[in-house]
XYZ file of C-alpha atoms in Angstrom:
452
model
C 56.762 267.909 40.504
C 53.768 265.732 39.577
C 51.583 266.519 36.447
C 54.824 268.794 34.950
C 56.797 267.823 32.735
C 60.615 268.833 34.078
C 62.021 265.303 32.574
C 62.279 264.878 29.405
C 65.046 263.052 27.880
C 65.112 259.380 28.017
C 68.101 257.319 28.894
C 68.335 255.158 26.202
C 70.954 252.971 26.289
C 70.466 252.611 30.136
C 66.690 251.333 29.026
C 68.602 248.888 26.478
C 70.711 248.116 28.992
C 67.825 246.919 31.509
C 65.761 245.506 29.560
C 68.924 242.851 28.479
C 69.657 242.282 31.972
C 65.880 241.470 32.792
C 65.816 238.924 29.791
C 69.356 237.614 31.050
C 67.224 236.297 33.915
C 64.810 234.345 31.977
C 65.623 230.163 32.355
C 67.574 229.394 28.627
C 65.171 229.669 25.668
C 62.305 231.561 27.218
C 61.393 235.457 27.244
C 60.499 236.600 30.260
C 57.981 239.223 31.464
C 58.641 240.481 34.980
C 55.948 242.046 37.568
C 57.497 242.960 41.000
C 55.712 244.429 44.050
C 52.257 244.819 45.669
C 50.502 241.907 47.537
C 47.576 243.194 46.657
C 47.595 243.401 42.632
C 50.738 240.797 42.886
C 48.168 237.904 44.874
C 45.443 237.116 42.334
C 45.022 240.150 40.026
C 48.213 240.249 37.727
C 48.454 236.453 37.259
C 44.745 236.576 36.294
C 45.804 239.485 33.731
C 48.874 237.700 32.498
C 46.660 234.249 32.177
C 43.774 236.035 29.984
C 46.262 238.047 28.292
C 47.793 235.115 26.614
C 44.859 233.419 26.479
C 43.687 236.424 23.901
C 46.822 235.829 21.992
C 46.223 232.277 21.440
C 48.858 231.289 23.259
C 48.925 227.440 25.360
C 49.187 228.190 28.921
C 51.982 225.219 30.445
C 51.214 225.768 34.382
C 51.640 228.144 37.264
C 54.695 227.125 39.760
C 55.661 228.887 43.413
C 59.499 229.251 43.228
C 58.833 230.962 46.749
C 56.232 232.459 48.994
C 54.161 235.536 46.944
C 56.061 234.214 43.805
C 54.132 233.315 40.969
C 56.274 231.804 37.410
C 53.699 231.417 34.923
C 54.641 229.624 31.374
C 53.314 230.231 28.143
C 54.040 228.442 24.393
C 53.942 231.035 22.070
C 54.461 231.019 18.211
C 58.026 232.747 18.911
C 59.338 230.344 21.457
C 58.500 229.702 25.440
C 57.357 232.487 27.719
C 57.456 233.499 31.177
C 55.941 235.613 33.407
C 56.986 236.005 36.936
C 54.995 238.108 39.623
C 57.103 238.898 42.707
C 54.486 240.308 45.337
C 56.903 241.243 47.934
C 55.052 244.355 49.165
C 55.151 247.806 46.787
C 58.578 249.249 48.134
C 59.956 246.362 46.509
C 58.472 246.521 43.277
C 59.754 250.313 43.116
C 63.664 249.261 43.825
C 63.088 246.318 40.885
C 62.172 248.392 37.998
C 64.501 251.223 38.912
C 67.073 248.852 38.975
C 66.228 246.804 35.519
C 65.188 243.565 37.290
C 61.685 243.725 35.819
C 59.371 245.375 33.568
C 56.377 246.842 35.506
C 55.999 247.865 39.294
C 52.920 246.617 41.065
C 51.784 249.735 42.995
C 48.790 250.135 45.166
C 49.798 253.579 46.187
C 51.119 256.381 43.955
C 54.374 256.941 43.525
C 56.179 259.146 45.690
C 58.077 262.685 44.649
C 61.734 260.705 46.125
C 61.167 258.204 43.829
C 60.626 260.304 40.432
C 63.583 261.645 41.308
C 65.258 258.867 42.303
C 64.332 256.534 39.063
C 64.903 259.641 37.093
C 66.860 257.740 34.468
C 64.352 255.558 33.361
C 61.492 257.806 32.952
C 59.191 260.797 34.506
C 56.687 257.576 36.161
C 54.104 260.475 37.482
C 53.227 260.852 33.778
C 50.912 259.305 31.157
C 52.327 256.416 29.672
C 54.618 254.904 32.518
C 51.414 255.536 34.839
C 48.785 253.773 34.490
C 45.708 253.051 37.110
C 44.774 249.309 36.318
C 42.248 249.547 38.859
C 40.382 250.659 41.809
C 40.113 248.935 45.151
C 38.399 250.237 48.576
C 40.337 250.155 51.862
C 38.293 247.898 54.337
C 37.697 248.408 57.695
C 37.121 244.808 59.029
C 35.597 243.086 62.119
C 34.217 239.899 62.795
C 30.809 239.077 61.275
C 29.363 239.411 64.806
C 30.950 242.944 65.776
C 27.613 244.852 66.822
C 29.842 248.027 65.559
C 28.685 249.043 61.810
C 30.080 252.573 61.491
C 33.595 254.692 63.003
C 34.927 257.725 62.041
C 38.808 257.911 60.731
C 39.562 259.028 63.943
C 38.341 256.294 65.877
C 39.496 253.763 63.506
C 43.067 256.015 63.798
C 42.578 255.661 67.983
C 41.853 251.891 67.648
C 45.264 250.968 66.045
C 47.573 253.434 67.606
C 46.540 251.417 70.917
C 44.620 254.448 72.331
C 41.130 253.175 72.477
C 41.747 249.287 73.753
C 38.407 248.591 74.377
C 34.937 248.116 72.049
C 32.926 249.449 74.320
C 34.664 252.797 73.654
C 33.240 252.940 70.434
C 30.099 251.805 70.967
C 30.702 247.670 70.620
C 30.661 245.062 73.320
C 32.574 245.463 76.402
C 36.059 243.458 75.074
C 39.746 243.848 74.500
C 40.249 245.426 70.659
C 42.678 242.559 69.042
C 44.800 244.527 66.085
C 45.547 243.072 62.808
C 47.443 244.900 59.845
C 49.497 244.114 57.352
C 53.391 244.258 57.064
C 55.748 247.451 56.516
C 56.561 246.702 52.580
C 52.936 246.689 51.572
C 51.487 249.317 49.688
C 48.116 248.596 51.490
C 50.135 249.787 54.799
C 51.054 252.685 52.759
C 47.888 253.511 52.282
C 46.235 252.890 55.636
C 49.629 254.684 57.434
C 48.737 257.940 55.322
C 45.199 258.432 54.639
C 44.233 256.778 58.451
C 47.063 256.864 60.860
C 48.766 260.056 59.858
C 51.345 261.109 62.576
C 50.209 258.214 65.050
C 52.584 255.068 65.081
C 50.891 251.336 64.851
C 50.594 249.955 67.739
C 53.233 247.510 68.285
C 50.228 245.090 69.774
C 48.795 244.511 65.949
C 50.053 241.242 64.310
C 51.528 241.807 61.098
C 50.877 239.936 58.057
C 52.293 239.556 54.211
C 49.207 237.867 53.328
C 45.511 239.551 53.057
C 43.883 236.337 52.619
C 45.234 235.179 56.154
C 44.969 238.478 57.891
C 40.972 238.347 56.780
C 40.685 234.841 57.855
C 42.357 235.952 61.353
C 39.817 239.148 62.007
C 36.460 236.753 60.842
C 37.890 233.981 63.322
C 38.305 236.308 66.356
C 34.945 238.540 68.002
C 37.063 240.968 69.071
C 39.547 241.565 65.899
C 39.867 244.454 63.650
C 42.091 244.431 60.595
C 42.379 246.178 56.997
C 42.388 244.764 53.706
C 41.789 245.943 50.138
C 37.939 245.817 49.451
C 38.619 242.333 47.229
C 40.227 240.808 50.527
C 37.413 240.978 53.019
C 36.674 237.407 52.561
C 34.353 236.222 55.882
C 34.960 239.446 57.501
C 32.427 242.643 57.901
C 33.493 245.453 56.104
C 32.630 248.756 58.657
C 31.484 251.882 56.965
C 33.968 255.080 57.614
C 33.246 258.781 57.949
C 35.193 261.599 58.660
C 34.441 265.183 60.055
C 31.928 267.235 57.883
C 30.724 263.679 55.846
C 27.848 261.294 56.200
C 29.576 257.344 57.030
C 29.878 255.810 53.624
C 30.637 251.869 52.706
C 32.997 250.222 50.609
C 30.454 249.729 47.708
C 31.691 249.039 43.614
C 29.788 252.971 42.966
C 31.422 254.688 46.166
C 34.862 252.850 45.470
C 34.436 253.611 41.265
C 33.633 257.184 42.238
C 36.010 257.360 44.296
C 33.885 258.996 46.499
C 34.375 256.037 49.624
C 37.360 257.991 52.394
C 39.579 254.810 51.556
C 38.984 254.356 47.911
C 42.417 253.679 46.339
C 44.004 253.485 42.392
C 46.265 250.165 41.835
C 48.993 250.864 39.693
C 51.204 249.309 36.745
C 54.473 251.719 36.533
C 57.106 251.011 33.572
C 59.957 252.497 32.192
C 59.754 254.658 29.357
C 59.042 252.540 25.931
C 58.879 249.473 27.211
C 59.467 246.027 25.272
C 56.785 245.777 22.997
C 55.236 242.345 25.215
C 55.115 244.493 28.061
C 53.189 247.272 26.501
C 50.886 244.765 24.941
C 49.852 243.750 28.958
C 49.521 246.901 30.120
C 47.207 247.541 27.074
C 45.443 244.448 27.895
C 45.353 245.312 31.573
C 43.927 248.987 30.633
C 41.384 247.454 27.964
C 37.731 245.941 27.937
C 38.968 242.034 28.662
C 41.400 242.992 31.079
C 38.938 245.559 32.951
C 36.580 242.467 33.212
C 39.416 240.302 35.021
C 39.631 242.915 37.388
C 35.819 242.698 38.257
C 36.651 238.550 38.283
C 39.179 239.221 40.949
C 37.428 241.109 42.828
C 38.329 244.543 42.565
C 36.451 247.362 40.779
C 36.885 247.984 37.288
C 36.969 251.388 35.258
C 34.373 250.632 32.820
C 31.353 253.065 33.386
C 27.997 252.108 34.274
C 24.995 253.673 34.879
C 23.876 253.326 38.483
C 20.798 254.860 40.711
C 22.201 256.898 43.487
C 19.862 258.610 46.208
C 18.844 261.658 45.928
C 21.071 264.454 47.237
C 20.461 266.292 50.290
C 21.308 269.563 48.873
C 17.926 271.397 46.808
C 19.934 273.120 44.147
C 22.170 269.867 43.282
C 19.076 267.534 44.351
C 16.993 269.421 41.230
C 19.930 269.757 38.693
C 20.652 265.789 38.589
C 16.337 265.237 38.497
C 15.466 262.073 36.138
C 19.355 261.380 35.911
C 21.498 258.171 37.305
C 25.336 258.980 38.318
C 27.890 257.486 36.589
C 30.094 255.479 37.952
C 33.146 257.765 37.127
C 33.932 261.167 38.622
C 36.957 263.570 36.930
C 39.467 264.411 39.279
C 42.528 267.002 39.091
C 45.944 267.060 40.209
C 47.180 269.411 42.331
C 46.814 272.365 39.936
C 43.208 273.957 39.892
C 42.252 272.819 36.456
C 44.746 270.159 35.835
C 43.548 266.614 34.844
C 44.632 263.634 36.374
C 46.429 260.837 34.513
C 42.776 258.327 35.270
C 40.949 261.747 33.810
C 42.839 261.694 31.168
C 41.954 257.813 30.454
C 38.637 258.547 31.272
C 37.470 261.011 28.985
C 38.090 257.945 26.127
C 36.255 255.430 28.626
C 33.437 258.221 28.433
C 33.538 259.028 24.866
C 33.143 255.202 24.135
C 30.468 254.549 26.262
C 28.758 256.979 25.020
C 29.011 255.415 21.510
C 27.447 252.276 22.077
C 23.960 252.072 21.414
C 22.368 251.592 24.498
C 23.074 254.775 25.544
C 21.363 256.579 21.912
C 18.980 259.310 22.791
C 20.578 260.376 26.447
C 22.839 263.266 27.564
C 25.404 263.945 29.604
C 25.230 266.088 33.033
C 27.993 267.311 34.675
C 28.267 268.885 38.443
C 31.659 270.061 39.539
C 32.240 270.915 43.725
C 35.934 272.352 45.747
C 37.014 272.041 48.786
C 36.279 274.691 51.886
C 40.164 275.692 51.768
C 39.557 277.479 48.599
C 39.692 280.546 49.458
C 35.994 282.132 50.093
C 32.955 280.637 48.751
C 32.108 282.474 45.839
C 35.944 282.188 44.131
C 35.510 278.223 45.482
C 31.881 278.669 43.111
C 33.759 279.638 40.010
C 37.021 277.310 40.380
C 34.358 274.689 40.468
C 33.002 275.852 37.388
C 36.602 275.929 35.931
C 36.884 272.421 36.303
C 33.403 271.222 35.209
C 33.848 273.487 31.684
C 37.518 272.241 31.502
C 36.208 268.731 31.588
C 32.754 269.914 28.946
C 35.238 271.328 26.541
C 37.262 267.989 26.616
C 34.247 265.662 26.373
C 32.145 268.101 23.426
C 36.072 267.697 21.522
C 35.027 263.985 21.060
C 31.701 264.790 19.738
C 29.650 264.253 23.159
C 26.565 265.869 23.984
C 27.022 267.632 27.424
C 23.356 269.273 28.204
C 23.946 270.746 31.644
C 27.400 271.828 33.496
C 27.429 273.545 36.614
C 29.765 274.480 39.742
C 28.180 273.970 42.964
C 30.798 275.412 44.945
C 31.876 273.806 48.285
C 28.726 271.867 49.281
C 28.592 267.966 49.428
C 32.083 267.191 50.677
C 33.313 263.775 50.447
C 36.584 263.464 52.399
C 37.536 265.940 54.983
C 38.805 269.375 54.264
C 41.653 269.177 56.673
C 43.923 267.178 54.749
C 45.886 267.607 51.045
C 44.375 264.373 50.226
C 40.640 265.241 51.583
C 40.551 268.381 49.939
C 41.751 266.694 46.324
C 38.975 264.394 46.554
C 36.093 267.375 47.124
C 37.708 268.991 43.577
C 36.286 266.654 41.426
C 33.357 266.883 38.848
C 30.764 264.338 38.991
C 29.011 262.984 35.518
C 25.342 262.024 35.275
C 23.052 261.183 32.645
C 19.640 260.850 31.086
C 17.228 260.534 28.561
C 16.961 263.938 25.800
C 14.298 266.031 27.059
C 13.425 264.649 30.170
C 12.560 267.329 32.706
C 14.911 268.779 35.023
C 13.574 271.484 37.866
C 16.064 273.845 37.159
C 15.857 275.176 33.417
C 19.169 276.278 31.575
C 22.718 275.443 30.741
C 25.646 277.511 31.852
């Protein structure tokens, strides 16, 4: 159901409706902006946003209260009365139940939302498409052990045997002899979400691991204890080590801003913003905020990593055909992914290819040229029709990028080589389709002459 558009009437008066019921709850005299769900974006991130959001409107900020724990009330003077903006950072399930039920304005996500719940908030909106999803940033699941853990690297799978409680000990994977002490965070946050499906799969938690609502204390527990391991989203690993993670057919790869921005990292994660459709006119204005330059550079504040591109050395690639096509080029920090259709862009694609076109704009980058390598995934079929889907996608995304007046001087399928997540999952196999973007100077020498 994802990237289609089946819904398409709008409930109207049900929006009306919501939207009066969300200012009913407002103290007496004050609008009221509501956020509701993930710990994650909930903690720091969105009152950050809201804070620099106002700020940029010239509005006086009054103070930050704690009606309860992971509640934020934040209250602004503006020129049309008193403001407030509460964040409610209850875990993501929660934050999904409050803006399908008109109790506030934007659900904190830091997982996607699921097929059930389309359907189920149906009323309100189609929130798999552009416009009521939007990717505010991008955060890297962490691994975590204590600074002194002599273990640097695991596989998913051992990380996967570690908290199901089949592996007890570190000296199974390669540490010091010593019980493994689990740490994870609680059922209602999306950051469990995320770990449960892209780690643990089938396997259950084991009922051993202490469960926490905060990230900041579940950090502080794993860099207090030698023998703890724990998760956390990559601006929560505090005192902790972050571990780097491989799975079968990849090289191990750490939570770094380039392999989180690409995407590229096995954990790497989108944070969400999800609203109804046309939201109150405030509430657009943050999530325009959120999406723009200012708000982008909160993000990097907090912690997490922002979507504005950058130019970034990379080492060279193993492979002699992509090694030579990317010669006297830097990668991007941006790679163009696809839902699940072959040559369907993602609603982050879709956000990038403006990112891209104004990067490209500014002057710094006068006098260079874009590069762009596309791969798929080994389930595609056999290798040569996995060769041209790859070139699908990497002319789908040309064509899009030459509309806004780019230069694209190279674009080329490589086919199935250079996988980044495993091939045995949906997920793992969505991550390989992608199309990588690269760039350098006009005229500087490549190995391999030509364009497609």
């Amino acid at each position: 159901m994802r990237g289609s558009a089946v819904w398409r009437g709008v409930a109207v008066g049900l929006v009306l409706a919501m939207a009066w019921a969300v200012q009913a709850q407002a103290p007496a005299g004050a609008a009221r902006v509501c956020l509701s769900g993930s710990n994650t974006v909930g903690q720091r991130l969105a009152p950050e946003l809201a804070k620099a959001w106002a700020a940029q409107q010239g509005w006086r900020f009054d103070g930050q209260d704690t009606p309860a724990l992971d509640e934020s009330r934040l209250r602004f003077t503006t020129p049309k009365g008193p403001l407030v903006v509460d964040v409610l950072a209850h875990g993501t399930s929660t934050g999904f139940a409050a803006l399908r039920d008109g109790d506030c304005d934007l659900w904190m996500a830091s997982r996607a939302v699921r097929e059930e719940e389309v359907e189920d908030a149906r009323l309100i909106g189609p929130l798999y498409e552009t416009g009521l999803e939007h990717v505010i940033a991008l955060d890297g699941l962490s691994v975590i052990v204590h600074p002194g853990n002599p273990v640097s690297a695991l596989t998913v799978d051992q990380v996967r045997a570690l908290f199901s409680g089949r592996v007890r000990d570190w000296s199974q994977v390669g540490g010091a002899p010593g019980p493994v002490v689990l740490h994870a965070r609680d059922d209602r946050s999306g950051t469990f979400d995320t770990f449960k499906s892209l780690v643990m799969g089938e396997a259950a938690l084991s009922a051993a691991a202490a469960r926490y609502e905060s990230t900041e204390q579940l950090a502080a527990a794993v860099a207090a204890d030698p023998q703890a391991i724990g998760f956390v989203g990559l601006a929560g690993v505090g005192r902790a080590k972050p571990l780097a993670l491989s799975e079968r057919g990849t090289v191990p790869m750490a939570p770094t801003a380039l392999s989180v921005a690409t995407e590229d990292y096995v954990l790497a994660r989108r944070l969400f913003l999800y609203s109804a459709a046309r939201p109150r006119a405030e509430v657009q204005a943050l999530i325009d905020f959120a999406l723009g330059p200012s708000g982008q550079q909160v993000v990097a504040d907090v912690g997490f990593v922002p979507q504005d591109i950058r130019a970034l050395d990379q080492r060279a690639p193993e492979h002699q055909d992509y090694r030579a096509l990317v010669a006297g080029a830097r990668r991007l920090s941006l790679n163009f992914r696809f839902g699940e259709g072959a040559a369907v862009l993602d609603n982050k694609a879709v956000e990038d290819i403006e990112r891209l076109a104004r990067f490209m704009a500014a002057p710094r980058q006068g006098g260079h040229e874009l590069l762009l390598i596309g791969f798929a995934d080994r389930s595609e079929a056999t290798p040569y029709l996995a060769l041209s889907l790859s070139n699908d996608r990497v002319d789908l995304v040309a064509a899009e990028l030459r509309t806004k007046g780019l230069r694209v001087a190279r674009q080329r399928g490589l086919g199935q080589i250079a996988p980044v997540a495993s091939n045995d999952t949906l997920a793992g196999r969505l991550r390989n389709r992608r199309v990588e973007v690269w760039i350098r100077p006009v005229g500087a020498a490549t190995a391999v002459g030509g364009q497609r």
